[in-house]
Amino acid sequence: MIKMSTKGRYGTRLMLQLAHHYGDKGQAVILRSVAENETISIRYLEQIIIPLKVSKLVKSIRGAGGGYSLARPPDQIKISEILHTLEGSCCLVECIEDEDFCPRKPYCATFEIWNKATQLLKGYFDNLTLQDVVEIDRKKKKAKPK
Amino acid sequence: MIKMSTKGRYGTRLMLQLAHHYGDKGQAVILRSVAENETISIRYLEQIIIPLKVSKLVKSIRGAGGGYSLARPPDQIKISEILHTLEGSCCLVECIEDEDFCPRKPYCATFEIWNKATQLLKGYFDNLTLQDVVEIDRKKKKAKPK
DNA sequence: CCGTTTTCAACATAATTTTATAGATTTTAT
DNA sequence: ATAAAATCTATAAAATTATGTTGAAAACGG
Ligand code: FES
Ligand code: FES
């Protein structure tokens, strides 16, 4: 299975929750509510949000009334940024990003096909913003209100 | 990192080796030579080739002079078949294939985006045969003979 | 101003899956 | 018989996934 790690998936859902509350002035979202909405352990979300904070995709406010919020408007956050932060990259194989990872590159045909597949994915996630996903979400909920 | 598992990658390289020798009448390829050529542990290759045998992508001949060979001509083996066999599927998330995996599906916006990304990948690997990769390989080696 | 609550933050640990290696056994051609 | 090769079973190492425990900062009520 060419699978996304849970970090990438959970992290995107986390960001989507924050995106939904973006603009609700002063209202940061607390991890516990995300954890409940998405049925993901708080502890695990805490680990996931650290890199998102480091890479300046989210801001944190400590203490009572605190929580997390997006650092930028959702239409200025690409899905590829989230994945790059949480998964290290969007590459299917290390060889693509890391020059020294694999000495086989110059004569490895499979490199070509993983590379091309990676470009497909990258292209898709580079042109998809959190705002796009928010809209998909709203549309989906509208179609199935109950 | 949306990464392929080593099984998918090593397995494709293994199949590529077999493809190169397809047609060399009577000459099955032994795992040890694959292991040497690709610098992958024999024991690990043994584990990888089992599902390939089960799904009838390769044939084995036991005993001295034995080895493995493709069960079909390389132009009739899609890369997607190999990946499906070794990775369980080409899906980025389980939710896509496994109906019951995730109850969130009806109201999960991220499902839509993983699904679309998966279709991109699937489309690519469905239209790519082992023969295609063999040709890429030959071309690459020709361009860089030494 | 002080203590309490709320929340993030940091650290440690456990469970699971993936990746990889090792050894002994069976099959078959010569 | 012998050697070559797949096959089977077991196990070890590493990474991923997940949970638990405690500490520290900020807001708030009095
Ligand atoms: S496996 Fe690294 S370039 Fe092919
Ligand atoms: S996480 Fe399963 S459908 Fe979205």
Coordinates of N, CA and C in Angstrom, one line a residue, chain A residues 1-5 8-9 12-13 16-17 37-39 79 83 86-95 97 101-102 104-114 116-118 120-121 124-125 128 133-134 136-138 140-141 144, chain B residues 1-5 8-9 12-13 16-17 37-39 79 83 86-95 97 101-102 104-114 116-118 120-121 124-125 128 133-134 136-138 140-141 144:
Chain A
M1 N 0.8 -1.2 0.0 CA 0.0 0.0 0.0 C 0.9 1.3 0.0
I2 N 0.7 2.0 -1.0 CA 1.4 3.3 -1.0 C 0.6 4.2 -0.1
K3 N 0.9 4.1 1.2 CA 0.0 4.8 2.1 C 0.6 6.0 2.7
M4 N -0.3 6.9 3.0 CA 0.1 8.1 3.7 C 0.2 7.7 5.2
S5 N 1.1 8.3 5.9 CA 1.2 8.0 7.3 C 0.0 8.6 8.0
G8 N 0.3 12.4 8.3 CA -0.2 13.3 7.2 C -1.8 13.3 7.2
R9 N -2.4 12.2 7.5 CA -3.9 12.2 7.4 C -4.5 12.9 8.6
T12 N -3.9 16.6 8.4 CA -4.7 17.4 7.5 C -6.1 17.6 8.1
R13 N -6.6 16.6 8.7 CA -7.9 16.7 9.4 C -7.9 17.7 10.5
L16 N -7.9 21.1 8.9 CA -9.2 21.3 8.4 C -10.1 21.9 9.5
Q17 N -10.0 21.3 10.7 CA -10.8 21.8 11.8 C -10.4 23.2 12.1
N37 N -13.9 15.6 18.0 CA -14.5 15.6 16.7 C -14.0 14.5 15.7
E38 N -12.7 14.3 15.8 CA -12.0 13.5 14.8 C -11.7 12.1 15.4
T39 N -12.0 11.9 16.7 CA -11.7 10.7 17.4 C -10.2 10.2 17.1
I79 N -2.1 22.2 0.6 CA -2.0 20.8 1.2 C -0.6 20.3 1.2
L83 N 1.6 18.4 4.1 CA 2.2 17.0 3.9 C 3.7 17.1 4.0
L86 N 4.7 17.3 7.6 CA 4.4 16.1 8.5 C 5.0 14.8 7.9
E87 N 5.2 14.7 6.6 CA 5.7 13.5 6.1 C 7.1 13.6 5.6
G88 N 7.7 14.8 5.8 CA 9.0 15.0 5.3 C 9.1 15.5 3.8
S89 N 8.2 14.9 3.1 CA 8.1 15.3 1.7 C 6.9 14.6 1.1
C90 N 6.6 14.9 -0.2 CA 5.5 14.2 -0.9 C 6.1 13.1 -1.8
C91 N 7.4 12.8 -1.6 CA 8.0 11.9 -2.6 C 7.7 10.5 -2.2
L92 N 7.5 9.7 -3.3 CA 7.2 8.3 -3.1 C 8.5 7.5 -2.6
V93 N 9.6 8.0 -3.0 CA 10.9 7.4 -2.6 C 11.9 8.4 -2.2
E94 N 12.7 8.1 -1.3 CA 13.7 9.1 -0.8 C 14.7 9.5 -1.9
C95 N 15.0 8.6 -2.8 CA 16.0 8.9 -3.8 C 15.7 10.2 -4.6
E97 N 14.4 13.1 -3.4 CA 14.8 14.4 -2.8 C 16.2 14.3 -2.3
F101 N 20.9 9.5 -1.1 CA 20.2 8.4 -0.5 C 20.5 7.0 -1.1
C102 N 20.6 7.1 -2.5 CA 20.7 5.8 -3.2 C 21.6 6.0 -4.4
R104 N 22.1 4.1 -6.8 CA 21.6 3.4 -8.0 C 21.0 4.4 -9.0
K105 N 20.7 5.5 -8.5 CA 20.0 6.5 -9.3 C 20.4 6.6 -10.8
P106 N 21.7 6.7 -11.1 CA 22.1 6.9 -12.5 C 21.7 5.7 -13.4
Y107 N 21.5 4.6 -12.9 CA 21.2 3.4 -13.8 C 19.9 2.7 -13.3
C108 N 19.1 3.4 -12.6 CA 17.9 2.7 -12.0 C 16.6 3.2 -12.8
A109 N 16.0 2.2 -13.5 CA 14.8 2.6 -14.2 C 13.6 2.9 -13.4
T110 N 13.6 2.2 -12.2 CA 12.4 2.4 -11.4 C 12.4 3.8 -10.8
F111 N 13.6 4.4 -10.7 CA 13.6 5.8 -10.3 C 12.7 6.6 -11.1
E112 N 12.8 6.4 -12.4 CA 12.1 7.3 -13.4 C 10.6 7.2 -13.1
I113 N 10.1 5.9 -12.8 CA 8.7 5.8 -12.7 C 8.2 6.3 -11.3
W114 N 9.0 6.1 -10.3 CA 8.5 6.7 -9.0 C 8.6 8.2 -9.1
K116 N 8.1 10.1 -11.8 CA 7.0 10.6 -12.5 C 5.7 10.6 -11.7
A117 N 5.5 9.5 -11.0 CA 4.3 9.3 -10.1 C 4.3 10.4 -9.0
T118 N 5.5 10.7 -8.5 CA 5.6 11.7 -7.5 C 5.2 13.1 -8.0
L120 N 3.1 13.7 -10.3 CA 1.7 13.7 -10.4 C 1.1 14.1 -9.1
L121 N 1.5 13.5 -8.0 CA 1.0 13.8 -6.7 C 1.3 15.2 -6.3
Y124 N -0.8 17.7 -7.9 CA -2.2 17.8 -7.3 C -2.2 18.5 -6.0
F125 N -1.3 18.1 -5.1 CA -1.3 18.7 -3.7 C -0.8 20.2 -3.7
L128 N -3.8 22.5 -4.4 CA -4.9 22.3 -3.6 C -4.7 23.1 -2.2
V133 N -10.4 22.5 0.4 CA -10.9 21.3 1.2 C -12.1 21.7 2.1
V134 N -12.0 22.9 2.6 CA -13.1 23.4 3.4 C -14.4 23.5 2.6
I136 N -15.1 21.7 -0.1 CA -15.5 20.3 -0.4 C -16.3 19.8 0.8
D137 N -15.8 20.1 2.0 CA -16.4 19.7 3.2 C -17.8 20.3 3.4
R138 N -17.9 21.6 3.2 CA -19.2 22.2 3.3 C -20.2 21.6 2.3
K140 N -20.2 18.7 1.0 CA -20.5 17.3 1.3 C -21.5 17.3 2.4
K141 N -21.3 18.2 3.4 CA -22.2 18.3 4.5 C -23.6 18.8 4.1
K144 N -25.6 16.0 2.4 CA -26.0 15.0 3.4 C -26.2 15.6 4.7
Chain B
M1 N 6.1 11.7 4.7 CA 6.4 11.1 3.4 C 5.4 10.1 2.9
I2 N 4.8 10.4 1.8 CA 3.9 9.5 1.2 C 4.8 8.4 0.6
K3 N 5.2 7.5 1.3 CA 6.2 6.7 0.7 C 5.8 5.3 0.4
M4 N 6.4 4.7 -0.7 CA 6.1 3.4 -1.0 C 6.9 2.5 0.0
S5 N 6.4 1.4 0.3 CA 7.1 0.5 1.2 C 8.3 -0.1 0.4
G8 N 7.2 -2.8 -2.1 CA 6.8 -2.3 -3.5 C 8.0 -2.0 -4.3
R9 N 9.0 -1.3 -3.7 CA 10.1 -0.9 -4.5 C 11.0 -2.0 -4.9
T12 N 9.4 -4.4 -7.3 CA 9.4 -3.9 -8.7 C 10.7 -4.1 -9.4
R13 N 11.8 -3.9 -8.6 CA 13.1 -4.1 -9.1 C 13.4 -5.6 -9.4
L16 N 11.7 -6.4 -12.5 CA 12.4 -5.9 -13.6 C 13.5 -6.8 -14.0
Q17 N 14.2 -7.3 -13.0 CA 15.3 -8.3 -13.3 C 14.8 -9.5 -14.0
N37 N 22.8 -8.2 -7.7 CA 22.6 -7.1 -8.6 C 21.9 -5.9 -8.0
E38 N 21.0 -6.2 -7.1 CA 20.2 -5.1 -6.5 C 20.6 -4.7 -5.1
T39 N 21.6 -5.5 -4.6 CA 22.0 -5.3 -3.2 C 20.8 -5.2 -2.2
I79 N 2.4 -2.5 -13.8 CA 3.0 -2.1 -12.5 C 2.0 -2.1 -11.4
L83 N 2.3 -3.7 -7.6 CA 2.1 -2.9 -6.3 C 0.9 -3.4 -5.6
L86 N 1.9 -6.4 -3.7 CA 2.9 -6.2 -2.6 C 2.5 -5.2 -1.5
E87 N 1.7 -4.3 -1.9 CA 1.3 -3.2 -1.0 C -0.1 -3.3 -0.6
G88 N -0.8 -4.3 -1.0 CA -2.2 -4.5 -0.7 C -3.1 -3.7 -1.6
S89 N -2.6 -2.5 -2.0 CA -3.3 -1.7 -3.0 C -2.5 -0.5 -3.4
C90 N -3.0 0.3 -4.3 CA -2.3 1.5 -4.6 C -3.0 2.7 -3.9
C91 N -3.9 2.4 -3.0 CA -4.6 3.5 -2.3 C -3.8 4.2 -1.3
L92 N -3.9 5.5 -1.2 CA -3.2 6.3 -0.3 C -3.8 6.1 1.1
V93 N -5.1 5.8 1.2 CA -5.7 5.5 2.5 C -6.6 4.3 2.4
E94 N -6.7 3.6 3.5 CA -7.5 2.3 3.5 C -9.0 2.6 3.2
C95 N -9.4 3.8 3.6 CA -10.9 4.1 3.5 C -11.4 3.9 2.0
E97 N -10.5 1.6 -0.3 CA -10.8 0.2 -0.7 C -11.7 -0.5 0.2
F101 N -13.6 0.3 6.8 CA -12.4 0.7 7.5 C -12.6 2.0 8.4
C102 N -13.4 2.9 7.8 CA -13.5 4.2 8.4 C -15.0 4.7 8.3
R104 N -16.1 7.5 9.0 CA -16.2 8.9 8.7 C -16.5 9.2 7.3
K105 N -16.3 8.3 6.4 CA -16.4 8.5 5.0 C -17.5 9.4 4.5
P106 N -18.7 9.2 5.0 CA -19.8 10.0 4.4 C -19.7 11.5 4.7
Y107 N -18.9 11.9 5.7 CA -18.8 13.3 6.0 C -17.4 13.8 6.1
C108 N -16.5 13.0 5.4 CA -15.1 13.4 5.5 C -14.6 14.0 4.2
A109 N -14.2 15.2 4.3 CA -13.8 15.9 3.1 C -12.4 15.4 2.7
T110 N -11.6 15.0 3.6 CA -10.2 14.6 3.2 C -10.3 13.3 2.4
F111 N -11.4 12.5 2.7 CA -11.5 11.3 1.8 C -11.5 11.7 0.3
E112 N -12.2 12.8 0.0 CA -12.3 13.2 -1.4 C -10.9 13.4 -2.0
I113 N -10.1 14.1 -1.2 CA -8.8 14.5 -1.8 C -7.8 13.3 -1.9
W114 N -7.9 12.5 -0.9 CA -7.0 11.3 -1.0 C -7.5 10.4 -2.1
K116 N -9.0 11.3 -4.9 CA -8.6 11.9 -6.2 C -7.1 11.6 -6.4
A117 N -6.3 11.8 -5.4 CA -4.9 11.6 -5.6 C -4.6 10.2 -5.9
T118 N -5.4 9.3 -5.3 CA -5.2 7.8 -5.5 C -5.5 7.5 -7.0
L120 N -5.2 9.4 -9.5 CA -4.1 9.9 -10.3 C -3.0 8.8 -10.4
L121 N -2.6 8.3 -9.2 CA -1.6 7.3 -9.1 C -2.0 6.0 -9.9
Y124 N -1.8 6.2 -13.5 CA -0.5 6.1 -14.0 C 0.0 4.7 -14.0
F125 N -0.1 4.0 -12.9 CA 0.4 2.7 -12.8 C -0.4 1.6 -13.5
L128 N 1.0 1.4 -17.1 CA 2.5 1.2 -17.2 C 2.8 -0.2 -17.1
V133 N 9.0 -0.3 -18.5 CA 10.1 -0.1 -17.6 C 11.4 -0.7 -18.1
V134 N 11.2 -1.9 -18.7 CA 12.4 -2.5 -19.3 C 13.0 -1.5 -20.4
I136 N 12.6 1.8 -20.6 CA 13.2 2.9 -19.9 C 14.6 2.5 -19.4
D137 N 14.7 1.3 -18.9 CA 16.0 0.9 -18.3 C 17.0 0.8 -19.5
R138 N 16.7 0.1 -20.6 CA 17.6 0.0 -21.7 C 18.1 1.3 -22.2
K140 N 18.1 4.1 -20.6 CA 19.0 4.8 -19.6 C 20.4 4.2 -19.6
K141 N 20.5 2.9 -19.8 CA 21.8 2.3 -19.8 C 22.6 2.7 -21.1
K144 N 24.0 6.1 -20.8 CA 25.2 6.2 -19.9 C 25.8 4.8 -19.8

